[in-house]
Each structure stands twice: as C-alpha cells, then as structure tokens.
Coordinates of N, CA and C and ligand atoms in Angstrom, one line a residue:
M1 N 0.8 -1.2 0.0 CA 0.0 0.0 0.0 C 0.9 1.2 0.0
A2 N 0.8 2.0 -1.1 CA 1.6 3.2 -1.2 C 0.9 4.4 -0.5
G3 N 0.0 5.0 -1.2 CA -0.7 6.2 -0.7 C -1.8 6.0 0.3
G4 N -2.3 4.7 0.3 CA -3.4 4.4 1.2 C -4.7 4.9 0.7
P5 N -5.8 4.6 1.5 CA -7.1 4.9 1.0 C -7.4 6.4 0.8
L6 N -6.7 7.3 1.4 CA -6.9 8.7 1.2 C -6.3 9.3 -0.1
A7 N -5.5 8.4 -0.7 CA -4.8 8.8 -2.0 C -5.4 8.1 -3.2
A8 N -6.7 7.6 -3.1 CA -7.3 7.0 -4.2 C -7.5 7.9 -5.4
D9 N -7.8 9.2 -5.1 CA -8.0 10.2 -6.1 C -7.0 11.4 -5.8
V10 N -6.3 11.9 -6.8 CA -5.4 13.1 -6.7 C -5.7 14.0 -7.8
A11 N -5.0 15.1 -7.8 CA -5.1 16.1 -8.9 C -4.0 15.6 -9.9
C12 N -4.4 15.6 -11.2 CA -3.4 15.2 -12.2 C -2.2 16.2 -12.3
M13 N -1.0 15.6 -12.2 CA 0.1 16.5 -12.2 C 0.4 17.1 -13.5
T14 N 0.1 16.4 -14.6 CA 0.3 17.0 -15.9 C -0.7 18.1 -16.2
C15 N -2.0 17.9 -15.9 CA -3.0 19.0 -16.1 C -2.6 20.2 -15.2
L16 N -2.2 19.9 -14.0 CA -1.9 20.9 -13.0 C -0.8 21.8 -13.5
F17 N 0.3 21.2 -13.9 CA 1.5 22.0 -14.2 C 1.6 22.5 -15.6
D18 N 1.0 21.7 -16.5 CA 1.1 22.1 -18.0 C 0.0 22.9 -18.4
D19 N -1.2 22.6 -17.9 CA -2.4 23.3 -18.4 C -3.0 24.1 -17.3
R20 N -2.5 24.0 -16.1 CA -2.9 24.8 -14.9 C -4.4 24.7 -14.7
V21 N -4.9 23.5 -14.8 CA -6.2 23.1 -14.4 C -6.2 21.9 -13.4
A22 N -7.1 21.9 -12.5 CA -7.2 20.7 -11.6 C -8.1 19.7 -12.1
V23 N -7.6 18.6 -12.5 CA -8.4 17.5 -13.0 C -8.2 16.2 -12.2
R24 N -9.3 15.6 -11.9 CA -9.2 14.4 -11.0 C -8.6 13.2 -11.7
A25 N -7.7 12.6 -11.0 CA -7.0 11.4 -11.5 C -7.3 10.3 -10.5
R26 N -7.7 9.1 -11.0 CA -8.0 8.0 -10.1 C -6.8 7.0 -10.1
R27 N -6.6 6.4 -9.0 CA -5.6 5.4 -8.9 C -5.9 4.1 -9.7
V28 N -5.0 3.7 -10.6 CA -5.3 2.5 -11.4 C -4.4 1.4 -10.9
H29 N -3.3 1.7 -10.2 CA -2.5 0.6 -9.6 C -1.9 1.0 -8.3
E30 N -2.1 0.3 -7.3 CA -1.5 0.6 -6.0 C -0.2 -0.3 -5.8
G31 N 0.9 0.4 -5.7 CA 2.2 -0.4 -5.5 C 2.7 -0.3 -4.1
V32 N 3.9 -0.8 -3.9 CA 4.5 -0.8 -2.6 C 4.9 0.6 -2.2
E33 N 5.6 1.3 -3.1 CA 6.1 2.7 -2.9 C 5.5 3.7 -3.8
T34 N 5.0 3.2 -5.0 CA 4.6 4.1 -6.1 C 3.2 3.6 -6.5
D35 N 2.3 4.6 -6.6 CA 0.9 4.4 -7.2 C 0.9 4.9 -8.5
R36 N 0.1 4.3 -9.4 CA -0.1 4.8 -10.8 C -1.5 5.4 -10.9
Y37 N -1.6 6.5 -11.6 CA -2.9 7.2 -11.7 C -3.2 7.5 -13.2
R38 N -4.5 7.6 -13.5 CA -4.9 8.1 -14.8 C -6.0 9.2 -14.6
C39 N -5.7 10.3 -15.2 CA -6.7 11.4 -15.1 C -7.8 11.3 -16.1
E40 N -8.9 12.1 -15.9 CA -10.0 12.1 -16.7 C -9.7 12.5 -18.2
R41 N -8.6 13.1 -18.4 CA -8.2 13.5 -19.8 C -7.2 12.5 -20.3
G42 N -6.9 11.5 -19.6 CA -6.1 10.4 -20.2 C -4.6 10.3 -19.9
H43 N -4.1 11.3 -19.1 CA -2.7 11.3 -18.7 C -2.5 10.2 -17.7
T44 N -1.4 9.5 -17.7 CA -1.0 8.6 -16.7 C 0.3 9.0 -16.1
F45 N 0.5 8.8 -14.8 CA 1.6 9.2 -14.1 C 1.8 8.4 -12.8
G46 N 2.9 8.4 -12.2 CA 3.2 7.7 -10.9 C 3.5 8.7 -9.9
L47 N 3.0 8.4 -8.6 CA 3.4 9.2 -7.5 C 4.0 8.3 -6.4
D48 N 5.1 8.7 -5.9 CA 5.8 8.0 -4.8 C 5.2 8.4 -3.5
W49 N 4.9 7.5 -2.6 CA 4.3 7.7 -1.3 C 5.3 7.1 -0.3
P50 N 6.2 7.8 0.3 CA 7.1 7.3 1.3 C 6.3 6.8 2.5
T51 N 5.2 7.5 2.8 CA 4.2 7.1 3.8 C 2.9 7.4 3.3
P52 N 1.8 6.6 3.7 CA 0.5 6.9 3.2 C 0.0 8.3 3.5
A53 N -0.8 8.8 2.5 CA -1.4 10.1 2.7 C -2.1 10.3 4.0
A54 N -2.0 11.4 4.7 CA -2.6 11.6 6.0 C -3.9 12.4 5.8
E55 N -4.1 13.0 4.6 CA -5.3 13.8 4.3 C -5.8 13.4 3.0
P56 N -7.1 13.5 2.7 CA -7.6 13.3 1.3 C -6.9 14.1 0.3
Q57 N -6.5 13.5 -0.8 CA -5.8 14.2 -1.8 C -6.7 14.9 -2.9
W58 N -7.9 14.6 -2.8 CA -8.9 15.2 -3.8 C -10.1 15.7 -3.0
P59 N -10.6 16.9 -3.1 CA -10.1 17.9 -4.0 C -8.8 18.5 -3.5
P60 N -8.1 19.2 -4.3 CA -6.8 19.8 -3.9 C -7.1 20.9 -2.9
P61 N -6.1 21.2 -2.0 CA -6.3 22.3 -1.1 C -6.5 23.7 -1.8
P62 N -7.1 24.6 -1.1 CA -7.4 25.9 -1.7 C -6.1 26.6 -2.2
E63 N -5.0 26.5 -1.5 CA -3.8 27.2 -1.9 C -3.3 26.7 -3.2
V64 N -3.6 25.4 -3.5 CA -3.2 24.9 -4.8 C -4.1 25.4 -5.9
L65 N -5.4 25.4 -5.6 CA -6.3 26.0 -6.6 C -6.1 27.4 -6.9
A66 N -5.8 28.2 -5.8 CA -5.6 29.6 -6.0 C -4.3 29.9 -6.8
G67 N -3.3 29.0 -6.7 CA -2.1 29.2 -7.5 C -2.2 28.9 -9.0
L68 N -3.4 28.4 -9.4 CA -3.6 28.1 -10.8 C -3.9 29.3 -11.6
H69 N -4.3 30.4 -10.9 CA -4.8 31.6 -11.6 C -3.9 32.8 -11.4
D70 N -2.6 32.6 -11.1 CA -1.7 33.7 -11.0 C -1.6 34.5 -12.2
Ligands
LIG101 ZN1 -4.3 15.1 -16.8

C-alpha cells in the first residue's frame, strides 16, 4: 500500500503544471512505494508515497487551486 485509502484520487500533475487546471485522477494501480494514476483526460503518471497520505488528496487544497490563476 503506497498512498493508502486517502490517496485513491489526486489532482493530475500533468494537467496541473502544464495546463494549470485541476483534473481528478483515479488510482489505477497501487504499488508498494509508487501508485499509478490516470486522469479524466487520459494522462497517466506515478506518485511516490514514502508514507500513506494523511489527508484526502482530492479535491486539492485551496492554496493549490488559488495558485492556478496567478
Ligand atoms: Zn491530466
């Protein structure tokens, strides 16, 4: 279990940093240290979780959303 139950959904890193939009990505594979995700727009990526997430990862926190519109 990498990210744990609170990391089942995250914000897509590609959409966030390339397109500056928050798009939900669902976990498609849970690994030992790395989970793989696929977003609603079809991007796939991996996230390393040294420890399971302590807070829900979706929706993103307000400071992340606010940063999209600089
Ligand atoms: Zn995406």
